[in-house]
């Protein structure tokens, strides 16, 4: 007798508290740590030691491995890591590569403790670039591992937990490390931060191996082109083109709207203190809340319907920026916090907080759904290659936004710019019937083979 879908679905709480979700949480922390070292800690280290802004800006080039990681991702699908006799069979493909990349991250971050910011760029750049390369490679492996570990129905929640842990890991390089730097030498700071990579190493030693495709590729050509051929043949040329276009367009309007958010707040008349207290705090926790709620909802409604509903939330949040552009830093008092000499909350403050919370809540929802959708679109035989390509493609809108938004704003003004961003968000939504039909979601079908096997 075949069980019904309802009988097959575990209770939500048992899924949330499962070993799979704990592994996903810890992998998210390990994956995010090196990125925030590059984007938050290294610039602070350089600037604190008197390095000029032009030189610091050049170090942004170390982010290129994250955009081009698909170029070497076939290595992680096709071959087991080189190892002494007996180790290969013990660790497997995903855990073996994860351990190598995590140790590389730990050692390269620790190596920064041996350098001085006054060293030449030729000395600093290779070490910082090695952190980026090891970090991007770890992302490839852990993304593939997560796809193979989670049943399709749990991809939404699992990816939401991963994204949240990824974001929250920024508190180590971006907060704890900076506080430590006021009390101890920078070389000690880098050693402490490098030590947090032991979380990833310990997780890899503990987590189970997944072997979705135990047979290695026989040739380099097969390793590179077979995943691409399999991706196209699984859905046909027309649907493939629509899916790739969807990945480019779904968050394009949202990416453009937030590309120059801080200059926008300054232009509206908000002080740097107001931006630091209201915006930075609200954005982190709103996005974490959005991703968490989005993951839980996807257990109930599936990934396809989530993309529809969360897409409309994203669209509405862009229009919130247009409202803020009209209200600005309106100083009309609304209420007072504290005693008679407490902080006065104005119309501008309230509008800013509401718009930021709504926007980043939508960012959390949309990101969780899109990452889950990309993971499910991959073939388990070629997870690392296909997922690296899809995530790299989905990241392209950020580059496009940074390159064009300033020119558009100068030409149109802020309010019109946000209305344009809202219009740009529509084409991605129009592709949903083709790539994610409302009533045809594999995660909601009667039988989930993954869960039955478990």
XYZ file of N, CA and C in Angstrom, residues 5 36 74 101 113 117 146 166 207 237 246 261 267 304 340 345-346 355 363 391 411:
63
model
N 0.710 11.532 0.624
C 1.727 12.571 0.825
C 1.706 13.082 2.247
N 33.424 37.388 4.838
C 33.364 38.608 5.644
C 34.749 39.046 6.094
N 33.962 21.878 -11.973
C 33.939 20.475 -12.418
C 34.954 19.587 -11.699
N 39.465 22.442 1.545
C 39.201 23.877 1.352
C 39.094 24.608 2.690
N 48.280 37.077 9.677
C 48.907 37.517 10.925
C 50.415 37.697 10.770
N 50.332 45.578 7.073
C 49.597 46.341 6.056
C 50.499 47.244 5.222
N 25.102 20.336 0.369
C 23.776 20.662 0.897
C 22.673 20.180 -0.041
N 25.140 32.037 7.178
C 26.120 32.739 6.341
C 26.168 34.220 6.726
N 29.876 15.245 9.899
C 28.717 15.093 9.025
C 28.844 13.848 8.135
N 15.804 23.151 -24.781
C 16.463 24.433 -25.015
C 15.639 25.628 -24.605
N 15.330 33.865 -16.104
C 14.661 34.075 -14.826
C 15.669 34.335 -13.709
N 22.118 52.212 -1.613
C 21.194 52.519 -0.527
C 21.759 53.558 0.431
N 21.387 61.318 0.997
C 20.751 62.341 0.169
C 19.396 62.749 0.734
N 7.807 26.636 -5.704
C 7.214 27.402 -6.799
C 6.299 28.503 -6.292
N 11.785 62.916 29.483
C 11.518 64.171 28.774
C 12.644 64.575 27.849
N 11.266 60.333 18.048
C 11.110 59.571 16.806
C 10.246 60.393 15.854
N 10.800 60.672 14.678
C 10.108 61.518 13.701
C 9.434 60.677 12.628
N 10.489 51.004 5.918
C 10.919 50.667 4.561
C 12.082 49.680 4.591
N 14.000 40.650 1.012
C 15.274 40.095 0.551
C 15.475 38.697 1.139
N 24.574 29.820 -9.453
C 24.767 30.863 -8.437
C 25.620 32.010 -8.980
N 20.130 60.919 -13.918
C 19.261 61.313 -15.026
C 17.806 61.468 -14.617
